[in-house]
mmCIF file of C-alpha atoms in Angstrom:
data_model
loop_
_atom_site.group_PDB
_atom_site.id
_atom_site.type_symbol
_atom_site.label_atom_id
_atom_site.label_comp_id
_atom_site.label_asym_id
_atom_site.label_seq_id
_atom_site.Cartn_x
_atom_site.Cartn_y
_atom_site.Cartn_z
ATOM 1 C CA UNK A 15 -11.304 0.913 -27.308
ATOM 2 C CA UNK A 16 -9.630 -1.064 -30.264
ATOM 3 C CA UNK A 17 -6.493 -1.483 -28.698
ATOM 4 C CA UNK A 18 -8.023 -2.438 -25.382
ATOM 5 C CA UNK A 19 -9.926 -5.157 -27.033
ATOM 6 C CA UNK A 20 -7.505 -6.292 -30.119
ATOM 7 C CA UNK A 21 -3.929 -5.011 -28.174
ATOM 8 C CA UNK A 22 -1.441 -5.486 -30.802
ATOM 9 C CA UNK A 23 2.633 -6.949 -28.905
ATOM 10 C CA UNK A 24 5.146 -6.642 -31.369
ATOM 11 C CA UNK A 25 8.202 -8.661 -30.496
ATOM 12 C CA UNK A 26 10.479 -5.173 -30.584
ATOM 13 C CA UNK A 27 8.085 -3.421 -28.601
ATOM 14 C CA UNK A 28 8.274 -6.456 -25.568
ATOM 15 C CA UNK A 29 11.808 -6.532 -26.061
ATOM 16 C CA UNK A 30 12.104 -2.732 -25.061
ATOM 17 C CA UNK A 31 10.083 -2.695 -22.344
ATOM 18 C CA UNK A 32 11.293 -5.587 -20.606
ATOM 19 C CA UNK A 33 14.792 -4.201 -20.890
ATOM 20 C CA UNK A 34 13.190 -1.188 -19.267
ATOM 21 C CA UNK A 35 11.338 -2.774 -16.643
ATOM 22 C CA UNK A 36 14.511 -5.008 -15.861
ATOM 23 C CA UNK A 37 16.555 -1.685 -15.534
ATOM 24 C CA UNK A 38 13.879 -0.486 -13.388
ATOM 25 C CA UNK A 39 13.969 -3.661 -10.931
ATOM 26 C CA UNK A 40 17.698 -3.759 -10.779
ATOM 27 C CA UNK A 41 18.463 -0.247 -10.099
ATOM 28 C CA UNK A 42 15.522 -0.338 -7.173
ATOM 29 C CA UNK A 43 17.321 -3.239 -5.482
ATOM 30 C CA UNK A 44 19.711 -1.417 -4.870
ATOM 31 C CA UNK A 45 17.864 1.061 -3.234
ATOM 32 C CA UNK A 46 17.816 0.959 0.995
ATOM 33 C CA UNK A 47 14.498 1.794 1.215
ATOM 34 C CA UNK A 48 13.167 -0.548 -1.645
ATOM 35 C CA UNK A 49 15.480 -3.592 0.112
ATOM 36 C CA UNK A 50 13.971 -3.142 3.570
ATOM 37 C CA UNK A 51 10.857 -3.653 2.490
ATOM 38 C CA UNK A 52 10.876 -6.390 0.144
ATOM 39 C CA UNK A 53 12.358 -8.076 3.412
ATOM 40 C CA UNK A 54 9.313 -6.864 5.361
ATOM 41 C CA UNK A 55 7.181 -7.989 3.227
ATOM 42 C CA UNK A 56 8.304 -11.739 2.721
ATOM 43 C CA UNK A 57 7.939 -11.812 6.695
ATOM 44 C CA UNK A 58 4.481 -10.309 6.654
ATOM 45 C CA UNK A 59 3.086 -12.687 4.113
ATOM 46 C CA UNK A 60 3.670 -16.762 2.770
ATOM 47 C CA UNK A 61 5.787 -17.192 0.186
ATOM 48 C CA UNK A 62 3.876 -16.935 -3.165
ATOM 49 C CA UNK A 63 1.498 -14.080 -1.939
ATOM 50 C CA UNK A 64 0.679 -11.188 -4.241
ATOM 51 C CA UNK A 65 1.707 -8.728 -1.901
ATOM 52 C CA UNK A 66 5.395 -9.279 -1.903
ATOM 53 C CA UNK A 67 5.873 -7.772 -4.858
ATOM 54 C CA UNK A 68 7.175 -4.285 -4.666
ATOM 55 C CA UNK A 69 7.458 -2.203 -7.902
ATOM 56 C CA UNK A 70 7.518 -3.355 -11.160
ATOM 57 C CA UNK A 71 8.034 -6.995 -9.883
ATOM 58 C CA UNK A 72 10.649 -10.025 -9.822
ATOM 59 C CA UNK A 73 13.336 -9.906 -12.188
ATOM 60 C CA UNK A 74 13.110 -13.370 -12.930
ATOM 61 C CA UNK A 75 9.523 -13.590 -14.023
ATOM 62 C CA UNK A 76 10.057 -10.182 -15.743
ATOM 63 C CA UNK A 77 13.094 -12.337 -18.063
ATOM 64 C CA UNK A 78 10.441 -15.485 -18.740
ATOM 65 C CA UNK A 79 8.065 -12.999 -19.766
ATOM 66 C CA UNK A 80 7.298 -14.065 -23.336
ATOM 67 C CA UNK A 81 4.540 -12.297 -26.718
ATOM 68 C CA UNK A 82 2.423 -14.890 -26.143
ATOM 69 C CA UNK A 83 2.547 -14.879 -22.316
ATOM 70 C CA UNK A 84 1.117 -11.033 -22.693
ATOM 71 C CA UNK A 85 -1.376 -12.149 -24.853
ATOM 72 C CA UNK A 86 -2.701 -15.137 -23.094
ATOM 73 C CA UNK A 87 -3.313 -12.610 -19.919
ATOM 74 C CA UNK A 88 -5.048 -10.133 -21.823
ATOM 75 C CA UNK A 89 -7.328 -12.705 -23.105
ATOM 76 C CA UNK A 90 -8.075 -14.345 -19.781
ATOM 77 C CA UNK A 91 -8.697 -10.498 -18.179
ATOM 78 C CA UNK A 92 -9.378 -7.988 -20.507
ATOM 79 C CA UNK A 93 -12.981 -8.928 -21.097
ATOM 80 C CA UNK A 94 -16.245 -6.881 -21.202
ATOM 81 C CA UNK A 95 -17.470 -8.543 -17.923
ATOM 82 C CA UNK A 96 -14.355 -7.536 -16.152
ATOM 83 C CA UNK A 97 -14.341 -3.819 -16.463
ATOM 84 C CA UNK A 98 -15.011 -0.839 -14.799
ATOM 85 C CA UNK A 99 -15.889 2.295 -16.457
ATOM 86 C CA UNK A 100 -15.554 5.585 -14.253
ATOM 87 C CA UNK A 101 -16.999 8.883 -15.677
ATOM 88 C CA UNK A 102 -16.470 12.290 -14.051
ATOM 89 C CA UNK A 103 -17.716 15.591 -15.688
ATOM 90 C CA UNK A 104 -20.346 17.478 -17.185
ATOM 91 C CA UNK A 105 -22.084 14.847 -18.557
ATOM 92 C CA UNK A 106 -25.282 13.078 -17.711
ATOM 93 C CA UNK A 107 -25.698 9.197 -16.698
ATOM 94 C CA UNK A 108 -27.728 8.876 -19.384
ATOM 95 C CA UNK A 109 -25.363 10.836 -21.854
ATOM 96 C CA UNK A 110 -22.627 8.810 -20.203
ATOM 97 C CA UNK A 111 -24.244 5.753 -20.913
ATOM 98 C CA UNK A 112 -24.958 6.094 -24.512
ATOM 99 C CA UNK A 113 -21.027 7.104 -24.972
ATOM 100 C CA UNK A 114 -19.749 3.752 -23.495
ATOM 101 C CA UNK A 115 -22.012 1.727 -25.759
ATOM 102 C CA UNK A 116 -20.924 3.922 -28.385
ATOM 103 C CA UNK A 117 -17.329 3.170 -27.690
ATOM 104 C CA UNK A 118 -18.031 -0.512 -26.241
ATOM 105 C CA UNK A 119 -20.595 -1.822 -27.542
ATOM 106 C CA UNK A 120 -19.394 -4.301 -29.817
ATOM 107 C CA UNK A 121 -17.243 -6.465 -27.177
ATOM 108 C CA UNK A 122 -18.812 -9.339 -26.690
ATOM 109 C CA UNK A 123 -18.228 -11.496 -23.520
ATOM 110 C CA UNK A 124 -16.206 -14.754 -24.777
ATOM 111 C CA UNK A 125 -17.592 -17.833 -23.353
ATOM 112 C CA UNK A 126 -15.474 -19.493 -21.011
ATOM 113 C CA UNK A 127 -15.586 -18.308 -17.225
ATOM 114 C CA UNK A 128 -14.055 -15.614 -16.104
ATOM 115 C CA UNK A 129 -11.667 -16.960 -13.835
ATOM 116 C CA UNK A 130 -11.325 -16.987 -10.326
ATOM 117 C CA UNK A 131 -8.666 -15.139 -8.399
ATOM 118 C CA UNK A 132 -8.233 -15.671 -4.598
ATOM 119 C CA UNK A 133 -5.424 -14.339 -2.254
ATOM 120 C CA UNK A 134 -3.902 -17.196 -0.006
ATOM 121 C CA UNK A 135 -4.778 -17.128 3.821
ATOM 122 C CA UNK A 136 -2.223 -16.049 5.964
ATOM 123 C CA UNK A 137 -1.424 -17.859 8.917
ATOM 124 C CA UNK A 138 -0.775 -16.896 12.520
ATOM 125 C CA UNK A 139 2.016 -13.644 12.582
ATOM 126 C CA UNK A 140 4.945 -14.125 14.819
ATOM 127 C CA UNK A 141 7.648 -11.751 15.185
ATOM 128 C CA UNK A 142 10.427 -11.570 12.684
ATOM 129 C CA UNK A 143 13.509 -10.440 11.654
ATOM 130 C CA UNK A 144 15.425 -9.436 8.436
ATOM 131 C CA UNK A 145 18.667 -8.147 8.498
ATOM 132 C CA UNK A 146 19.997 -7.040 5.135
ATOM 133 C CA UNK A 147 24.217 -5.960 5.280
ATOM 134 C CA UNK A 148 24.285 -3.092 2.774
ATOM 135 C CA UNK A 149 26.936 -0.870 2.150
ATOM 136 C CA UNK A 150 25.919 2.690 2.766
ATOM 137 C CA UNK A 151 26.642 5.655 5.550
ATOM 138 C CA UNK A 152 22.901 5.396 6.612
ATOM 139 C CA UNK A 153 20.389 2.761 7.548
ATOM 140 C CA UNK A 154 16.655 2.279 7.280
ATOM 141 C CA UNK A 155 14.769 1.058 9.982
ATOM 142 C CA UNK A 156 11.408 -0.306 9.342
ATOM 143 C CA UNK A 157 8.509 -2.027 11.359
ATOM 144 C CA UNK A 158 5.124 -3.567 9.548
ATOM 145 C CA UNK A 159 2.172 -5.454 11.189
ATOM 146 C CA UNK A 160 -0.442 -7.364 9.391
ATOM 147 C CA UNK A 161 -3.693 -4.521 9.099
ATOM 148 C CA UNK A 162 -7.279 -4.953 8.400
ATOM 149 C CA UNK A 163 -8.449 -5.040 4.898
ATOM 150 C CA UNK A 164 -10.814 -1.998 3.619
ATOM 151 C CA UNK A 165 -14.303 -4.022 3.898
ATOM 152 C CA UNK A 166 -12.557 -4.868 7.932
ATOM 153 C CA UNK A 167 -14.171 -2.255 10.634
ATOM 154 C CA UNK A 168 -11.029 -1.651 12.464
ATOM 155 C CA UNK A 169 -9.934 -0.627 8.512
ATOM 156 C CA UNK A 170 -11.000 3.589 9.522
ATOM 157 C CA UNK A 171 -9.088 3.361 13.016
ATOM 158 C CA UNK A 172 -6.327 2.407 11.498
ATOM 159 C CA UNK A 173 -6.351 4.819 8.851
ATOM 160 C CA UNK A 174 -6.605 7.309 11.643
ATOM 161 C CA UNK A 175 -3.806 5.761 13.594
ATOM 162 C CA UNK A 176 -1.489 6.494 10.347
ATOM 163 C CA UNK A 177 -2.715 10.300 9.952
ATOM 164 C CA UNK A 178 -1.974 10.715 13.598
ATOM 165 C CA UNK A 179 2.001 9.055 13.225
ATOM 166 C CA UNK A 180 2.721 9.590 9.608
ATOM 167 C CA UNK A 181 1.085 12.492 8.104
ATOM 168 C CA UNK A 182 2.839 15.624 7.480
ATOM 169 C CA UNK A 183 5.016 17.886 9.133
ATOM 170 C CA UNK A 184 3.317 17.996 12.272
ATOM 171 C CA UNK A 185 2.587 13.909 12.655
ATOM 172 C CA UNK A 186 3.981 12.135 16.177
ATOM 173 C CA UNK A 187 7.110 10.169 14.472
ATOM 174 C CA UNK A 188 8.079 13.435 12.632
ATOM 175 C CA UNK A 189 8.577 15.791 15.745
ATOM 176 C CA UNK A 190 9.068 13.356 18.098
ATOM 177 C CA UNK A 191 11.752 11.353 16.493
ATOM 178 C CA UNK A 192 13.244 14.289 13.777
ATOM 179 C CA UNK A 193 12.588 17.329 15.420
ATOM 180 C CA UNK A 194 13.002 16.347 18.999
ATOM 181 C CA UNK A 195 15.429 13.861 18.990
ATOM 182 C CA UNK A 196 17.303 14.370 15.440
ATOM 183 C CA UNK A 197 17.167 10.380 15.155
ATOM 184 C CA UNK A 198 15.986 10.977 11.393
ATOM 185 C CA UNK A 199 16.394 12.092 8.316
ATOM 186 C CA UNK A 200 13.306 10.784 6.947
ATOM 187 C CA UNK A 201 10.180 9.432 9.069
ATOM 188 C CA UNK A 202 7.545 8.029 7.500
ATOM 189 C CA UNK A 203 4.870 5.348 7.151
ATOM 190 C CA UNK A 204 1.690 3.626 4.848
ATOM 191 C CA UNK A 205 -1.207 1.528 5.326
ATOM 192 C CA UNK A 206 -1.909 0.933 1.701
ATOM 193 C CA UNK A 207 -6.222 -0.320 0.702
ATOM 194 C CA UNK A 208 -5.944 -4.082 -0.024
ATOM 195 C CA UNK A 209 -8.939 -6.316 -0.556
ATOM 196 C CA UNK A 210 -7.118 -8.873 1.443
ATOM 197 C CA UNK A 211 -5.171 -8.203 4.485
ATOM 198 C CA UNK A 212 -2.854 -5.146 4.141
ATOM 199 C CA UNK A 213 0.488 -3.352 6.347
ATOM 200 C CA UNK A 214 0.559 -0.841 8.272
ATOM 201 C CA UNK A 215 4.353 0.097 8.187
ATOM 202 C CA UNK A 216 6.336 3.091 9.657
ATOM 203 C CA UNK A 217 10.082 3.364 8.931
ATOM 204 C CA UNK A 218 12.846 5.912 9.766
ATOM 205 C CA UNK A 219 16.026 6.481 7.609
ATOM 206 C CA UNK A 220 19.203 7.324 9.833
ATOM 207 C CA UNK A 221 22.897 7.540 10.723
ATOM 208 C CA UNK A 222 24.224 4.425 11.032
ATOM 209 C CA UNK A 223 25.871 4.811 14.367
ATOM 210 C CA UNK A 224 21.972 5.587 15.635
ATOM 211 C CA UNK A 225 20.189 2.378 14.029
ATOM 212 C CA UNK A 226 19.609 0.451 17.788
ATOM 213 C CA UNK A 227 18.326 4.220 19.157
ATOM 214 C CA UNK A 228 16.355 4.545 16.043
ATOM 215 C CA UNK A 229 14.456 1.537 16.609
ATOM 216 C CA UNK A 230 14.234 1.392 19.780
ATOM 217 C CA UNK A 231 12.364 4.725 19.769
ATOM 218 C CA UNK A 232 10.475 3.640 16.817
ATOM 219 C CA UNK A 233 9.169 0.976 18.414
ATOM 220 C CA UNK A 234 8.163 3.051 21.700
ATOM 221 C CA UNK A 235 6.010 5.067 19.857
ATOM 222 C CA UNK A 236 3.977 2.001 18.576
ATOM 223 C CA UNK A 237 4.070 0.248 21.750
ATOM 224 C CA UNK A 238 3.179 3.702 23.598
ATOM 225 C CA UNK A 239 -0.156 3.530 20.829
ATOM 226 C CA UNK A 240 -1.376 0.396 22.285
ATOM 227 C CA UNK A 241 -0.557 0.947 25.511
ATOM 228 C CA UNK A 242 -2.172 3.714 25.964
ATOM 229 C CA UNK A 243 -5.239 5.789 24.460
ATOM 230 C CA UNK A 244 -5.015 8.467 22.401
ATOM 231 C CA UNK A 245 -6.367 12.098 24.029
ATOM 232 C CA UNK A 246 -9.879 13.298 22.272
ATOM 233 C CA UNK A 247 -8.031 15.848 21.184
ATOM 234 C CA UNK A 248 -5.486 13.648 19.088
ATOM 235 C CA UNK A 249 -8.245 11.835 17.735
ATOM 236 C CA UNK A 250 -10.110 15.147 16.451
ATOM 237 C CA UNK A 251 -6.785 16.887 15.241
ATOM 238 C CA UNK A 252 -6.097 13.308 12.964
ATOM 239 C CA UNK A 253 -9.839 13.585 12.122
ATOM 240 C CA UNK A 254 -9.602 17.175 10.603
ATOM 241 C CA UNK A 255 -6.520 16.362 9.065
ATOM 242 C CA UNK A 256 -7.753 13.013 7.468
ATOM 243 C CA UNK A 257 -10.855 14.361 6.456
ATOM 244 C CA UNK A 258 -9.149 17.256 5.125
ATOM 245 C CA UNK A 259 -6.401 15.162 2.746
ATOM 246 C CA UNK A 260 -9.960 13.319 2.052
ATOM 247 C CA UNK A 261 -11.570 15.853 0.624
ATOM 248 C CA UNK A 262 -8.020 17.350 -1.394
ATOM 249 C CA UNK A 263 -7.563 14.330 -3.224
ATOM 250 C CA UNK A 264 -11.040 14.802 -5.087
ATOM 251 C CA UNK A 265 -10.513 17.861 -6.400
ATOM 252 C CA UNK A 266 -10.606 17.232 -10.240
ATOM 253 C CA UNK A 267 -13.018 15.191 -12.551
ATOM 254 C CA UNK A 268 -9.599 12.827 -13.096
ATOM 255 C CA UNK A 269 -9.275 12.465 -9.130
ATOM 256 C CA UNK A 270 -13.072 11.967 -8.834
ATOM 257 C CA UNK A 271 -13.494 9.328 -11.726
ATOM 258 C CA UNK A 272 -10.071 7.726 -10.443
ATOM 259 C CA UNK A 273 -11.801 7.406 -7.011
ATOM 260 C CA UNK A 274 -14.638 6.116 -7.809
ATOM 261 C CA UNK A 275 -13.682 3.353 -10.215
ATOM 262 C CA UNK A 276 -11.165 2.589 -7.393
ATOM 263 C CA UNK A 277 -14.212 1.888 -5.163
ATOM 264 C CA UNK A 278 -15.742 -0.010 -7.562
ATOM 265 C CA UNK A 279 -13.610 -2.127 -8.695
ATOM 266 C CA UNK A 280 -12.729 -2.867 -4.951
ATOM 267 C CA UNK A 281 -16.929 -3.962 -4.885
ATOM 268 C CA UNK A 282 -17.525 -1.377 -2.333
ATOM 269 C CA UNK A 283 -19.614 1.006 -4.784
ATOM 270 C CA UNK A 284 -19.362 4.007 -5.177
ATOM 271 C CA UNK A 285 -21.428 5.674 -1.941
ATOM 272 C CA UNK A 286 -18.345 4.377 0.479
ATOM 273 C CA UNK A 287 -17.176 7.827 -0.965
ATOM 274 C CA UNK A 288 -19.853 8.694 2.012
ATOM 275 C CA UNK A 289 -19.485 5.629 4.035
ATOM 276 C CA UNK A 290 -15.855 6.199 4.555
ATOM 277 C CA UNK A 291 -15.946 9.668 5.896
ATOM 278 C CA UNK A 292 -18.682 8.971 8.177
ATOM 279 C CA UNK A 293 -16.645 5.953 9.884
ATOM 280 C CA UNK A 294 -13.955 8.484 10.757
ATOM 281 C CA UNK A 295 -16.020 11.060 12.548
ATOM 282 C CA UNK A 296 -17.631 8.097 14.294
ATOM 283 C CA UNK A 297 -14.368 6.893 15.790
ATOM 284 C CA UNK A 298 -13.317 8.027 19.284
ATOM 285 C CA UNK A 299 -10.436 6.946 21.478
ATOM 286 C CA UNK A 300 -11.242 3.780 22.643
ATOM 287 C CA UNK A 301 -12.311 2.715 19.186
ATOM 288 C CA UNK A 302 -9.052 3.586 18.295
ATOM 289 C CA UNK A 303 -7.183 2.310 21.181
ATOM 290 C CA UNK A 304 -8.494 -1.441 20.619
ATOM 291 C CA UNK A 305 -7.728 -1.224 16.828
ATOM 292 C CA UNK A 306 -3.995 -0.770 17.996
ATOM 293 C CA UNK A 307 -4.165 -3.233 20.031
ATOM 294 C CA UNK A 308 -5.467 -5.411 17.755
ATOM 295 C CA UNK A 309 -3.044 -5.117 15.025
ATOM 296 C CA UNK A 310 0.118 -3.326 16.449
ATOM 297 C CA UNK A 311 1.102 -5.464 19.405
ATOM 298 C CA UNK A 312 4.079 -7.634 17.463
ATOM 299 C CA UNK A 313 6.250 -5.818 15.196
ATOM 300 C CA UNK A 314 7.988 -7.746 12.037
ATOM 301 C CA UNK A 315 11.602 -5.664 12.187
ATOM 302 C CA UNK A 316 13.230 -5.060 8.544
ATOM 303 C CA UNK A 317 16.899 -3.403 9.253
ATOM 304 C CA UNK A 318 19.376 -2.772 6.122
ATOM 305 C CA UNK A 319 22.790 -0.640 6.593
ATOM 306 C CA UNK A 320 26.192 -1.112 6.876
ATOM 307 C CA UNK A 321 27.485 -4.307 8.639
ATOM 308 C CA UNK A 322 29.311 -2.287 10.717
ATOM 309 C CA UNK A 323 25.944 -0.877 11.922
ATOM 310 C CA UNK A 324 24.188 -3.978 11.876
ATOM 311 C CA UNK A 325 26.703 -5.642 13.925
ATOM 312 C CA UNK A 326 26.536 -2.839 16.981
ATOM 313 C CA UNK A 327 22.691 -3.394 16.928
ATOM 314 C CA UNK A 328 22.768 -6.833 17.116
ATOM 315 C CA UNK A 329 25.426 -6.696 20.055
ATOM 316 C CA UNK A 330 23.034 -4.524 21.770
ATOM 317 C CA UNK A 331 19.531 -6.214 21.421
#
């Protein structure tokens, strides 16, 4: 509690860790994966937007960082009327209450406002394209749309639409386009929780003498989503399995506080623990059907590889 209130930044300590942190941002640029989707990203959302940011962040703001920089953020954030505390265990409310005024009780709110933070709005999507030369024997192939935010209704369809493509062994992209087809050596996806408007990406790693096959049949299976329904029993096998990872992920008091104080924090309290499982068992094909419509209709295309690769794609689309 004494260092979250009164952190101390010695000028070694900074020092370090930004020479970490820098380490850690240069050695993911140059990382495939981590290149294709800083280019999705830009396309997806206006310059400036929170969201670009992948990792631990820009190298350039990460080498202005200064001491006094760190400090004037924890002042302006790390404040009493800013926190969440999440408790999981065998302890009562009561019994949990007395320990955080125990611990907490002698931060004081400082007087000035706590200050406002708002995510830009993001204008009309239209469909992109980053191409990023890159020398390597493989390419990734990636596709992102704009997705609903977690307080957004569609927010559960589209959750399901991602267990359905991207979860596990037996999801659509991995035996359709790795087992079936051998397009991939990795198949994958994420629709990440935002407060403001999130991605819902999928994104295949192959050979680059397969990149235009690889995205062409990555796109057909999101076009094929909102062209068609899925079958009730799709939608019931993605509910079991959702619901199932669900219920996994809560397993321990640290899972269960972590969860909760997510919600929280997030301002959706913490009964959407509830909330959120009933809006999946309420959801049934044509529920799901419009949601993909809605948001998966216009692909943003992020393509890194070898130029030789690129080059034979680009002939070819």
């Amino acid at each position: 509690a004494e260092l979250l209130q009164h952190p101390a930044f010695p000028e070694n300590e900074v020092a370090l860790e930004k020479k970490l942190a820098l380490q850690s941002v240069r050695s993911q640029q140059e990382q495939p994966f981590t290149t294709a989707l800083s280019g999705l990203r830009q396309s997806l959302y206006p310059g400036g937007h929170a969201y670009i940011q992948t990792g631990a962040g820009d190298s350039a703001c990460l080498e202005g960082l200064s001491t006094e920089d760190l400090h004037r953020y924890h002042q302006k954030f790390f404040r009493p009327d800013n926190i969440v505390i999440s408790i999981s265990g065998n302890i009562s409310a009561t019994e949990g209450q007395q320990l955080c005024q125990q611990v907490f009780g002698n931060w004081r709110t400082p007087p000035r406002p706590l200050p406002s933070l708002q995510l830009p709005e993001i204008g009309g999507h239209h469909h992109r394209l980053c191409v990023t030369p890159q020398p390597a024997q493989q390419s990734i192939v990636m596709l992102g749309h704009l997705a609903p935010a977690v307080q957004e209704p569609e927010y559960a369809a589209l959750k399901l639409l991602y267990t359905y493509l991207c979860s596990g062994l037996s999801s659509r992209l991995f035996v359709e386009l790795r087992e079936k087809l051998g397009l991939a050596y990795e198949v994958s996806g994420f629709y990440p929780t935002r407060l403001g408007p999130s991605h819902f990406v999928v994104y295949m790693g192959t050979a680059g003498d397969k990149t235009a096959i690889a995205l062409q049949s990555l796109q057909s299976e999101i076009d094929r989503l909102c062209q068609h329904p899925l079958s009730t029993e799709d939608v019931e096998t993605a509910k079991s399995k959702l619901l199932g990872q669900y219920i996994l992920g809560k397993q321990s008091n640290a899972q269960l506080a972590q969860l909760m104080g997510w919600y929280e924090s997030l301002g959706l309290g913490i009964t959407y623990d509830q909330t959120f499982p009933q809006q999946i068992r309420a959801l049934d094909a044509e529920a799901v059907h419009q949601a993909a419509r809605k948001y998966l209709q216009q692909s943003s295309i992020s393509l890194v590889g070898s130029e030789t690769a690129l080059s034979s794609w680009l002939k070819l689309s």
